Short mmCIF file of C-alpha atoms and ligand atoms in Angstrom, two decimals:
data_model
loop_
_atom_site.label_atom_id
_atom_site.label_comp_id
_atom_site.label_asym_id
_atom_site.label_seq_id
_atom_site.Cartn_x
_atom_site.Cartn_y
_atom_site.Cartn_z
CA MET E 1 -9.27 70.87 -51.58
CA ARG E 2 -9.41 67.77 -53.05
CA ASP E 3 -11.07 66.45 -56.04
CA LEU E 4 -14.00 64.13 -53.91
CA LYS E 5 -17.49 63.57 -54.72
CA ILE E 6 -19.98 62.90 -51.34
CA ASN E 7 -23.42 61.69 -52.10
CA MET E 8 -25.66 64.51 -50.13
CA PRO E 9 -28.89 63.61 -49.11
CA VAL E 10 -31.33 65.23 -52.02
CA LYS E 11 -32.67 67.74 -49.17
CA VAL E 12 -29.16 68.51 -47.79
CA SER E 13 -28.43 69.81 -51.65
CA LYS E 14 -31.51 71.50 -51.73
CA ILE E 15 -30.65 73.61 -48.20
CA ILE E 16 -27.32 74.42 -49.65
CA ASN E 17 -28.53 75.12 -52.98
CA MET E 18 -31.37 77.63 -51.50
CA LEU E 19 -28.82 79.25 -49.13
CA ASN E 20 -26.00 79.64 -51.69
CA SER E 21 -28.80 81.26 -54.21
CA ALA E 22 -29.61 83.77 -51.57
CA GLY E 23 -25.66 84.51 -51.80
CA PHE E 24 -24.64 82.99 -48.51
CA GLU E 25 -22.04 79.92 -48.11
CA ALA E 26 -23.26 76.62 -46.73
CA TYR E 27 -21.09 73.36 -46.46
CA ALA E 28 -22.47 69.93 -44.85
CA VAL E 29 -19.93 69.92 -42.14
CA GLY E 30 -18.57 67.32 -39.64
CA GLY E 31 -19.47 64.27 -38.58
CA CYS E 32 -21.20 63.38 -42.27
CA VAL E 33 -18.29 64.27 -44.22
CA ARG E 34 -16.14 62.19 -42.10
CA ASP E 35 -18.25 59.02 -42.30
CA SER E 36 -18.84 59.95 -46.22
CA VAL E 37 -15.25 59.73 -46.80
CA LEU E 38 -15.28 56.49 -44.64
CA GLY E 39 -17.78 55.18 -46.52
CA ARG E 40 -19.65 54.60 -43.29
CA GLU E 41 -23.69 55.79 -42.86
CA PRO E 42 -23.90 59.18 -41.10
CA ASN E 43 -25.73 59.91 -38.21
CA ASP E 44 -26.77 63.36 -39.41
CA TRP E 45 -26.01 65.96 -41.47
CA ASP E 46 -25.31 69.17 -40.03
CA ILE E 47 -24.95 72.22 -42.20
CA THR E 48 -22.72 75.14 -41.41
CA THR E 49 -23.73 78.62 -43.41
CA SER E 50 -22.32 82.14 -43.70
CA ALA E 51 -25.89 83.57 -43.12
CA MET E 52 -27.15 84.33 -40.22
CA PRO E 53 -29.31 82.58 -37.85
CA GLU E 54 -32.00 85.65 -38.56
CA GLU E 55 -31.04 85.33 -42.74
CA VAL E 56 -31.31 81.39 -42.40
CA LYS E 57 -35.09 81.91 -40.66
CA ALA E 58 -36.09 84.53 -43.94
CA ILE E 59 -35.36 81.61 -46.40
CA PHE E 60 -37.10 78.47 -45.11
CA ARG E 61 -40.72 78.32 -44.75
CA ARG E 62 -40.48 76.16 -41.94
CA THR E 63 -37.61 76.67 -38.99
CA VAL E 64 -37.86 75.50 -35.38
CA ASP E 65 -35.07 77.77 -32.85
CA THR E 66 -33.01 74.95 -31.90
CA GLY E 67 -29.88 76.42 -30.41
CA ILE E 68 -30.45 80.30 -31.41
CA LYS E 69 -28.38 81.39 -29.52
CA HIS E 70 -25.56 79.49 -30.50
CA GLY E 71 -26.48 80.18 -34.33
CA THR E 72 -28.63 76.49 -35.22
CA VAL E 73 -31.51 76.61 -36.75
CA THR E 74 -33.13 73.61 -37.39
CA VAL E 75 -34.66 73.42 -40.81
CA LEU E 76 -37.81 71.44 -41.73
CA LEU E 77 -38.29 69.30 -45.03
CA GLY E 78 -40.83 67.44 -45.15
CA ASP E 79 -40.86 65.12 -42.34
CA GLU E 80 -37.22 65.79 -41.86
CA GLY E 81 -34.90 68.08 -39.50
CA PHE E 82 -31.76 69.65 -40.75
CA GLU E 83 -29.80 71.65 -38.19
CA VAL E 84 -28.30 74.76 -40.18
CA THR E 85 -26.20 76.52 -37.43
CA THR E 86 -24.11 79.90 -38.74
CA PHE E 87 -20.34 80.20 -39.09
CA ARG E 88 -19.17 80.47 -35.40
CA VAL E 89 -16.30 81.33 -32.89
CA ASP E 90 -16.26 80.22 -29.38
CA GLY E 91 -15.59 82.96 -26.97
CA GLU E 92 -13.46 81.75 -23.22
CA TYR E 93 -14.09 78.92 -21.82
CA THR E 94 -14.17 79.24 -18.00
CA ASP E 95 -15.71 76.29 -17.03
CA HIS E 96 -13.94 73.19 -18.62
CA ARG E 97 -17.09 72.76 -20.64
CA HIS E 98 -18.92 75.13 -22.30
CA PRO E 99 -17.56 78.39 -24.08
CA GLU E 100 -19.07 82.16 -21.99
CA GLU E 101 -20.44 83.39 -25.12
CA VAL E 102 -20.01 82.50 -28.97
CA SER E 103 -19.85 84.99 -31.65
CA PHE E 104 -20.68 84.71 -35.31
CA THR E 105 -18.06 85.29 -38.59
CA ARG E 106 -18.85 85.29 -42.09
CA GLU E 107 -15.42 82.93 -42.84
CA LEU E 108 -15.52 79.11 -42.81
CA GLU E 109 -11.72 78.71 -41.53
CA GLU E 110 -12.73 80.15 -38.41
CA ASP E 111 -15.70 77.85 -37.66
CA LEU E 112 -13.94 74.83 -38.96
CA LEU E 113 -10.68 76.13 -36.28
CA ARG E 114 -12.93 75.44 -33.04
CA ARG E 115 -13.69 71.96 -34.20
CA ASP E 116 -12.12 69.29 -31.97
CA PHE E 117 -10.59 66.58 -34.69
CA THR E 118 -8.75 67.46 -37.84
CA ILE E 119 -11.51 64.40 -39.15
CA ASN E 120 -14.79 66.48 -37.58
CA ALA E 121 -13.09 69.72 -39.47
CA MET E 122 -13.69 69.12 -43.14
CA ALA E 123 -16.65 71.05 -44.57
CA TYR E 124 -18.17 69.89 -48.17
CA SER E 125 -20.44 70.84 -50.85
CA ASP E 126 -20.64 70.42 -54.45
CA SER E 127 -19.92 73.59 -56.02
CA THR E 128 -16.77 73.71 -54.06
CA GLY E 129 -15.96 70.26 -53.42
CA LEU E 130 -13.80 69.37 -50.15
CA VAL E 131 -12.30 72.06 -47.41
CA ASP E 132 -10.04 70.19 -45.54
CA LEU E 133 -7.27 72.81 -43.87
CA TYR E 134 -6.13 71.00 -41.16
CA GLY E 135 -5.37 67.60 -42.60
CA GLY E 136 -8.57 65.80 -41.86
CA ILE E 137 -7.97 63.53 -44.98
CA ASN E 138 -4.15 62.33 -44.23
CA ASP E 139 -5.37 61.73 -40.61
CA LEU E 140 -8.57 59.58 -42.00
CA GLU E 141 -5.92 58.02 -44.14
CA ASP E 142 -3.74 57.44 -40.97
CA LYS E 143 -6.31 56.22 -38.84
CA LEU E 144 -5.29 59.03 -36.25
CA ILE E 145 -7.26 61.24 -33.91
CA LYS E 146 -5.78 64.75 -33.52
CA ALA E 147 -6.66 68.09 -31.91
CA VAL E 148 -7.33 70.99 -34.42
CA GLY E 149 -4.37 73.17 -33.50
CA ASP E 150 -2.80 73.41 -29.91
CA PRO E 151 -4.04 70.09 -27.99
CA ASP E 152 -3.10 71.64 -24.64
CA ALA E 153 -5.74 74.68 -25.15
CA ARG E 154 -8.37 72.40 -26.75
CA PHE E 155 -9.12 69.70 -23.94
CA ASP E 156 -8.87 72.88 -21.27
CA GLU E 157 -11.40 74.54 -23.22
CA ASP E 158 -13.74 71.66 -23.12
CA ALA E 159 -12.74 68.50 -20.93
CA LEU E 160 -15.63 66.45 -22.85
CA ARG E 161 -13.62 66.31 -25.78
CA ILE E 162 -11.11 63.80 -23.86
CA MET E 163 -13.89 61.38 -24.21
CA ARG E 164 -15.01 61.90 -27.68
CA ALA E 165 -11.43 61.10 -28.25
CA VAL E 166 -10.97 57.81 -26.95
CA ARG E 167 -14.90 57.29 -28.52
CA PHE E 168 -14.56 58.10 -31.71
CA ALA E 169 -11.15 56.03 -31.48
CA ALA E 170 -13.38 52.86 -30.72
CA GLN E 171 -15.76 53.92 -33.35
CA LEU E 172 -13.53 54.01 -35.95
CA GLY E 173 -10.85 51.47 -34.84
CA PHE E 174 -8.12 55.00 -34.45
CA ASP E 175 -4.79 55.30 -32.81
CA ILE E 176 -4.96 58.92 -31.10
CA GLU E 177 -2.25 60.74 -32.53
CA GLY E 178 0.80 61.09 -29.99
CA ARG E 179 1.00 65.22 -28.88
CA THR E 180 -2.66 64.84 -28.91
CA LYS E 181 -2.81 61.87 -26.60
CA GLU E 182 0.34 64.06 -24.11
CA ALA E 183 -2.55 66.84 -23.89
CA ILE E 184 -5.08 64.29 -23.20
CA ILE E 185 -2.70 62.69 -19.72
CA ARG E 186 -1.92 66.18 -18.67
CA HIS E 187 -6.24 67.12 -18.64
CA THR E 188 -8.05 64.14 -17.35
CA GLU E 189 -8.53 65.88 -14.11
CA PHE E 190 -10.99 68.22 -15.55
CA LEU E 191 -13.40 65.63 -16.36
CA SER E 192 -14.62 65.68 -12.96
CA ASP E 193 -16.53 69.05 -14.63
CA VAL E 194 -18.10 67.11 -16.79
CA SER E 195 -21.74 66.00 -16.27
CA ALA E 196 -22.08 62.52 -15.74
CA GLU E 197 -25.10 62.46 -18.54
CA ARG E 198 -22.26 63.27 -21.04
CA ILE E 199 -19.57 61.09 -19.60
CA GLU E 200 -22.22 58.02 -19.90
CA ALA E 201 -23.35 58.81 -23.25
CA GLU E 202 -19.40 58.78 -24.48
CA LEU E 203 -18.45 55.83 -22.43
CA THR E 204 -21.81 53.77 -24.27
CA LYS E 205 -20.48 55.06 -27.31
CA LEU E 206 -17.23 53.64 -26.46
CA ILE E 207 -18.18 50.43 -25.27
CA THR E 208 -20.79 49.77 -27.22
CA SER E 209 -18.74 49.78 -30.94
CA ALA E 210 -16.40 47.96 -32.42
CA HIS E 211 -13.80 48.15 -30.56
CA PRO E 212 -14.76 47.78 -26.67
CA GLU E 213 -11.04 47.09 -26.35
CA LYS E 214 -9.79 50.84 -26.93
CA LEU E 215 -11.14 50.91 -22.81
CA ILE E 216 -7.34 49.97 -22.26
CA ASP E 217 -6.73 53.14 -24.06
CA ALA E 218 -8.75 54.96 -21.88
CA TYR E 219 -7.18 53.45 -18.72
CA GLU E 220 -3.59 54.03 -20.13
CA LEU E 221 -4.32 57.50 -20.62
CA GLY E 222 -5.70 58.27 -17.10
CA ILE E 223 -8.89 58.83 -18.10
CA THR E 224 -10.97 55.82 -16.48
CA GLY E 225 -9.03 56.55 -13.43
CA VAL E 226 -11.54 59.56 -12.94
CA ILE E 227 -14.75 58.40 -14.41
CA LEU E 228 -14.22 54.60 -13.79
CA PRO E 229 -11.78 53.47 -10.67
CA GLU E 230 -13.06 50.70 -10.10
CA PHE E 231 -11.90 49.22 -13.34
CA ASP E 232 -8.90 50.58 -12.83
CA MET E 233 -9.39 48.36 -9.66
CA THR E 234 -9.34 45.08 -12.00
CA MET E 235 -6.34 45.90 -14.20
CA GLY E 236 -3.65 43.56 -12.86
CA VAL E 237 -5.69 41.84 -10.75
CA PRO E 238 -4.35 37.81 -10.89
CA GLN E 239 -6.63 34.90 -11.67
CA ASN E 240 -4.29 31.89 -10.32
CA ASN E 241 -6.57 29.43 -11.62
CA PRO E 242 -6.63 26.85 -14.72
CA TYR E 243 -9.69 28.66 -16.02
CA HIS E 244 -8.44 31.48 -16.73
CA LYS E 245 -5.73 33.18 -18.96
CA TYR E 246 -5.91 37.31 -18.47
CA ASP E 247 -5.93 39.33 -15.48
CA VAL E 248 -9.61 40.68 -14.20
CA GLY E 249 -9.57 43.59 -16.29
CA ARG E 250 -7.80 42.01 -19.26
CA HIS E 251 -10.28 39.71 -19.10
CA ILE E 252 -13.59 42.04 -18.66
CA ILE E 253 -12.40 43.64 -22.16
CA ALA E 254 -12.67 39.72 -23.93
CA VAL E 255 -15.61 39.24 -22.64
CA MET E 256 -17.23 42.65 -23.69
CA GLN E 257 -15.64 41.66 -27.11
CA ASN E 258 -17.40 38.66 -27.49
CA THR E 259 -20.99 39.85 -26.32
CA PRO E 260 -22.88 41.19 -29.04
CA ALA E 261 -22.74 45.06 -28.75
CA THR E 262 -25.97 46.44 -27.43
CA LYS E 263 -25.85 48.63 -24.09
CA MET E 264 -27.20 46.15 -21.97
CA MET E 265 -24.76 43.30 -22.62
CA ARG E 266 -21.83 45.12 -23.05
CA TYR E 267 -22.37 47.19 -19.52
CA THR E 268 -23.56 43.73 -18.34
CA ALA E 269 -19.60 42.44 -19.28
CA LEU E 270 -18.03 45.78 -18.38
CA PHE E 271 -19.07 45.16 -14.69
CA HIS E 272 -19.63 41.41 -14.40
CA ASP E 273 -16.26 41.07 -12.56
CA ILE E 274 -16.06 44.53 -11.04
CA SER E 275 -15.98 42.94 -7.72
CA LYS E 276 -13.29 40.44 -7.77
CA PRO E 277 -10.66 42.09 -6.92
CA GLU E 278 -11.96 42.40 -3.41
CA CYS E 279 -13.12 39.23 -3.53
CA ARG E 280 -9.80 37.78 -4.03
CA THR E 281 -8.81 34.77 -1.75
CA THR E 282 -5.44 32.42 -2.68
CA ASP E 283 -5.89 28.93 -1.32
CA GLU E 284 -3.05 26.83 -0.01
CA ARG E 285 -2.79 25.39 -3.45
CA GLY E 286 -1.78 28.56 -4.44
CA ILE E 287 -5.43 29.00 -6.60
CA ASP E 288 -7.25 31.89 -6.56
CA HIS E 289 -10.90 32.08 -5.92
CA PHE E 290 -13.32 34.80 -6.16
CA LYS E 291 -16.61 34.24 -4.09
CA MET E 292 -19.68 35.58 -3.53
CA HIS E 293 -18.30 38.44 -6.45
CA ALA E 294 -21.61 38.15 -8.38
CA VAL E 295 -23.89 39.27 -5.68
CA LEU E 296 -21.33 41.72 -4.86
CA GLY E 297 -20.84 42.86 -8.48
CA ALA E 298 -24.41 43.63 -8.69
CA ASP E 299 -24.59 46.02 -5.99
CA LYS E 300 -21.31 47.98 -7.36
CA ALA E 301 -22.42 47.97 -10.64
CA ARG E 302 -25.81 49.56 -9.20
CA GLU E 303 -23.59 52.07 -7.56
CA ILE E 304 -21.29 52.98 -10.33
CA MET E 305 -24.43 52.88 -12.82
CA ARG E 306 -26.38 55.60 -10.39
CA ARG E 307 -23.26 57.44 -10.85
CA LEU E 308 -23.44 57.38 -14.15
CA LYS E 309 -27.50 58.76 -13.93
CA MET E 310 -28.13 55.41 -15.90
CA ASP E 311 -31.85 54.74 -16.75
CA ASN E 312 -33.11 52.75 -14.73
CA ASP E 313 -34.41 49.96 -16.92
CA THR E 314 -30.99 49.55 -17.79
CA ILE E 315 -29.80 49.48 -14.52
CA HIS E 316 -32.04 46.67 -13.52
CA ALA E 317 -31.15 44.26 -16.59
CA VAL E 318 -27.87 44.62 -16.00
CA THR E 319 -27.63 43.97 -12.71
CA ARG E 320 -30.56 40.82 -12.85
CA LEU E 321 -27.41 39.70 -15.61
CA ILE E 322 -24.79 40.30 -13.08
CA TYR E 323 -26.15 38.27 -10.34
CA TRP E 324 -27.12 34.99 -12.52
CA HIS E 325 -23.67 35.09 -14.56
CA ASP E 326 -21.47 32.79 -12.42
CA TYR E 327 -24.65 30.71 -11.38
CA GLY E 328 -23.53 27.43 -12.61
CA ILE E 329 -24.52 25.07 -15.03
CA LYS E 330 -22.77 22.57 -13.65
CA GLY E 331 -22.64 18.64 -14.48
CA ASP E 332 -25.62 16.71 -16.01
CA VAL E 333 -28.25 19.49 -17.09
CA THR E 334 -31.64 18.03 -17.38
CA LYS E 335 -34.74 19.34 -18.53
CA ARG E 336 -35.84 19.22 -15.31
CA SER E 337 -33.01 21.15 -13.63
CA LEU E 338 -33.40 23.84 -16.70
CA ARG E 339 -36.90 24.95 -16.19
CA ARG E 340 -36.09 25.60 -12.59
CA MET E 341 -33.06 27.85 -13.55
CA MET E 342 -35.22 29.80 -16.33
CA SER E 343 -37.88 30.49 -13.81
CA LYS E 344 -35.60 31.14 -11.22
CA LEU E 345 -33.94 34.01 -13.46
CA GLY E 346 -37.28 34.65 -15.68
CA ALA E 347 -37.53 32.80 -18.63
CA GLU E 348 -37.55 36.00 -20.93
CA ASN E 349 -34.35 36.89 -19.69
CA PHE E 350 -33.00 33.29 -20.59
CA PRO E 351 -31.10 33.93 -23.47
CA ASP E 352 -29.18 36.99 -22.79
CA TYR E 353 -28.19 34.87 -19.59
CA LEU E 354 -26.34 32.20 -21.98
CA ALA E 355 -24.89 34.72 -24.08
CA ILE E 356 -23.13 36.40 -21.20
CA ARG E 357 -21.89 32.94 -20.65
CA ARG E 358 -20.52 32.33 -23.37
CA ALA E 359 -18.50 35.42 -24.06
CA ASP E 360 -17.03 34.73 -20.69
CA MET E 361 -16.43 31.02 -21.19
CA ALA E 362 -14.27 32.60 -24.33
CA GLY E 363 -12.89 35.35 -22.23
CA GLN E 364 -11.13 32.25 -20.29
CA SER E 365 -8.65 29.45 -21.17
CA ASP E 366 -8.73 26.29 -23.72
CA PHE E 367 -8.86 24.86 -20.37
CA ARG E 368 -11.73 21.88 -20.44
CA LYS E 369 -12.93 24.22 -23.45
CA GLU E 370 -14.68 21.12 -25.57
CA GLU E 371 -16.03 19.97 -22.27
CA LYS E 372 -17.91 23.57 -21.49
CA ASP E 373 -18.64 23.73 -25.05
CA GLU E 374 -20.69 20.31 -24.98
CA ILE E 375 -22.74 21.09 -21.97
CA TYR E 376 -23.73 25.08 -23.84
CA ARG E 377 -25.25 23.07 -26.74
CA ASN E 378 -27.14 20.60 -24.99
CA ILE E 379 -28.34 23.34 -22.55
CA GLU E 380 -29.07 25.20 -25.96
CA ALA E 381 -30.99 21.98 -27.07
CA LEU E 382 -33.01 21.70 -23.84
CA TYR E 383 -33.89 25.47 -23.75
CA GLU E 384 -35.38 25.24 -27.82
CA GLU E 385 -37.68 22.22 -26.28
CA ILE E 386 -38.63 23.62 -23.30
CA ILE E 387 -39.46 26.87 -25.08
CA ALA E 388 -41.23 24.37 -28.20
CA GLU E 389 -42.88 22.75 -25.87
CA GLY E 390 -44.77 25.81 -24.21
CA ASP E 391 -43.88 24.49 -20.71
CA CYS E 392 -44.94 26.48 -17.14
CA LEU E 393 -42.26 28.49 -15.76
CA THR E 394 -43.80 31.42 -13.70
CA ILE E 395 -47.01 30.74 -11.75
CA LYS E 396 -48.91 33.11 -14.12
CA ASP E 397 -48.50 30.01 -16.13
CA LEU E 398 -50.07 27.60 -13.87
CA ALA E 399 -53.69 26.35 -14.73
CA VAL E 400 -54.80 27.45 -11.48
CA ASN E 401 -54.76 30.88 -10.20
CA GLY E 402 -55.50 32.38 -6.38
CA GLY E 403 -59.18 32.65 -6.94
CA ASP E 404 -59.01 28.77 -7.79
CA ILE E 405 -56.98 28.30 -4.32
CA MET E 406 -59.05 30.27 -2.10
CA LYS E 407 -62.07 28.46 -3.31
CA LEU E 408 -60.92 25.93 -1.04
CA GLY E 409 -61.47 27.80 1.57
CA ILE E 410 -58.16 29.16 2.14
CA PRO E 411 -58.19 32.64 3.07
CA ALA E 412 -56.69 35.39 1.19
CA GLY E 413 -52.92 35.92 2.77
CA PRO E 414 -49.41 34.46 2.34
CA LYS E 415 -50.95 31.01 2.45
CA ILE E 416 -51.87 31.12 -1.20
CA GLY E 417 -48.56 32.45 -2.37
CA GLU E 418 -47.31 29.84 -0.44
CA ILE E 419 -49.12 27.10 -2.03
CA LEU E 420 -48.87 28.41 -5.54
CA SER E 421 -45.24 28.13 -5.37
CA TYR E 422 -45.48 24.85 -3.91
CA LEU E 423 -47.91 23.80 -7.41
CA LEU E 424 -45.11 25.66 -9.37
CA GLU E 425 -42.55 23.53 -8.25
CA ARG E 426 -44.20 20.22 -8.80
CA VAL E 427 -45.37 21.61 -12.47
CA MET E 428 -41.49 22.01 -13.12
CA ASP E 429 -40.84 18.38 -12.00
CA ASP E 430 -43.44 17.36 -14.18
CA PRO E 431 -45.42 19.27 -16.64
CA SER E 432 -48.48 17.10 -17.30
CA LEU E 433 -49.20 18.12 -13.39
CA ASN E 434 -50.82 21.22 -14.83
CA GLU E 435 -54.29 20.78 -15.27
CA LYS E 436 -57.38 22.65 -12.81
CA SER E 437 -58.39 19.63 -11.45
CA ASP E 438 -54.58 17.72 -10.81
CA LEU E 439 -53.27 21.14 -9.02
CA ILE E 440 -56.68 21.19 -6.87
CA THR E 441 -56.18 17.38 -5.55
CA LEU E 442 -52.23 18.71 -5.15
CA ALA E 443 -53.42 21.84 -3.16
CA GLU E 444 -55.82 20.24 -0.78
CA THR E 445 -53.43 17.72 0.03
CA TYR E 446 -50.60 20.09 0.55
CA GLU E 447 -53.24 21.73 2.72
CA MET E 448 -53.99 18.47 5.01
CA LYS E 449 -49.91 18.01 5.40
P1 ATP F 1 -21.50 61.49 -34.55
O1 ATP F 1 -21.54 60.69 -35.69
O2 ATP F 1 -21.50 61.04 -33.37
O3 ATP F 1 -22.81 62.31 -34.50
P2 ATP F 1 -19.97 64.03 -34.66
O4 ATP F 1 -18.36 63.86 -35.34
O5 ATP F 1 -21.06 63.80 -36.03
O6 ATP F 1 -20.57 62.17 -34.38
P3 ATP F 1 -21.93 65.24 -33.12
O7 ATP F 1 -21.91 65.61 -31.67
O8 ATP F 1 -22.85 64.77 -33.89
O9 ATP F 1 -20.52 64.47 -33.79
O10 ATP F 1 -21.01 67.30 -33.43
C1 ATP F 1 -20.89 67.57 -34.56
C2 ATP F 1 -19.53 68.33 -35.05
O11 ATP F 1 -19.77 69.37 -34.42
C3 ATP F 1 -18.45 67.20 -34.68
O12 ATP F 1 -17.90 66.54 -36.25
C4 ATP F 1 -17.16 68.48 -34.33
O13 ATP F 1 -16.91 68.80 -35.72
C5 ATP F 1 -18.51 68.99 -33.95
N1 ATP F 1 -17.93 69.40 -32.19
C6 ATP F 1 -19.33 68.81 -31.31
N2 ATP F 1 -18.90 68.24 -30.26
C7 ATP F 1 -17.49 69.17 -30.06
C8 ATP F 1 -16.67 69.89 -28.95
N3 ATP F 1 -17.35 69.02 -28.06
N4 ATP F 1 -15.67 70.54 -29.06
C9 ATP F 1 -15.33 70.72 -30.72
N5 ATP F 1 -16.54 70.52 -31.42
C10 ATP F 1 -17.31 69.99 -32.00
MG1 MG F 2 -23.09 64.18 -35.75
#
C-alpha cells in the first residue's frame, strides 16, 4: 500500500463512508483509480464493496437494480448515479465472453484478481489508501498493459479483453507487455465470438484516441486480421507515385493521425483508401494509379460499417466523404468553381471535406508540397468569402420555388425540378441573378428553348 492521495468526488467519499459506517469495506476501483493516478479525468467512478446487493439497497434511500445478478446496484445521489458492485468472483467461461455465473465474496483480493489488467486492478479509499496487489503502479510507471495472472487464461475467458488491451494502449500511449502480447496472438480467433457492437465500441475508442497508430499493433498481433481483414490488405501495398512516401496501410495511419479525433473523421480516414489494393494499376513508366478507388471505397466502407453494426448517421456521413475525398481541386480555383463544388458536396459538409483533404496531404510525400499548400490556403479564403456573402448553393436558397414555376403554366412533374436545377446553375455562375424577377425571366426563356 502506497502513500498516495486521490481526490475523490464528494459523493463518492460519502457512499464509501456510509458503507464503512454500516460495517462494510468499500473502495473506488478500476478505471477511476488508474486515471486519477495518471492525472487524467476519470470517465466514471465505480465502487466495489463487501456488502451484498441487498445490504447496499438497505443503506441508501434511492437505488436502481442495474445488474443485480452481477452484484451491481446504482446508488442515486442528487442527479447522479454511482455503480456499487459487490466483491465478486467470476465462474466458468464457456463462450469466450460471459461467465456462466458469478459468486459474491467478502475478499477484495479475489475481486481484484478477476479484473483484466494490472492497471485496472487497483482500489482506493481515503482510510485504506491505495490497494495495489498485482503491480498496477509499476506498470503505470513502465507504461505497460499487462494481464492480471495467467494471460492465456484471461483471454480464453473473455476475448473482448484483447480489444481492450489495444484500446488502452492507444488511449494511454502504452505498450502491451510481452507475455500478454504472446497470449493475445494465440487467442485472436476467439474475437469472432464477441458481438459486433462490442468490437465496434472498442475499435472506435482505439482510433479516436491520441494514438490511432496503435492500429498497427492490432495488425501485428493478428487482431485486424479477424475484425478488419480489409485493413490488412492495405498493409504493404506500394504506391509508386511521387506524391506518396508510404504504402497504403501506413498512409491510412498517417491520415488518421492528422484528422480531428472525432468518430466520423477518423473512420473516414481509416476507410478512405480501403479500395486501393484492388484498384492499383502500374503504367509503362512504373507509376501506380488507383482509378475509381474513392467510389469503390465508399461502397466497401459502407459494407464494413454495416458489418460492425455502426449507426446510420456515421455510415452515411463517412461514405459521403470517402466518395468525394479524391474529387479534385486542381489548377486554378475560382469562386465560381468552388460554389459548384460546395453545392455538390453540400455546403455544410465542406469543412469536413477540406479537413480530410488536408490530412490526406499530410500523409503524402513533400513532392510539390508548397504548391498544394498554396492551393488550399486559397480555397479556404474563397470558402470564407462565399459563406460571408451568403451565396446561393442549393435549390432551397433560390429566390423562386416550384410553386412560382408552376404559375408560368408548367405542370407539376420532373420539368419543374429540371428548371430549378438550371436556375441554380446560372445563379452559381452569377449570384446577382438570384432575384425573383430575373429568375422568372430566365425560366420563361429556358421553357421556350
Ligand atoms: P473507461 O475509461 O473506458 O471507463 P475502465 O477501465 O473504467 O475504462 P470499464 O469498462 O468502465 O473500463 O470497466 C471498469 C473496470 O471493470 C475496469 O477498470 C476493470 O477493472 C473491470 N473490467 C471491465 N471490463 C472487464 C473485462 N472484460 N474483464 C475483466 N475486467 C473488466
Ligand atoms: Mg469506467
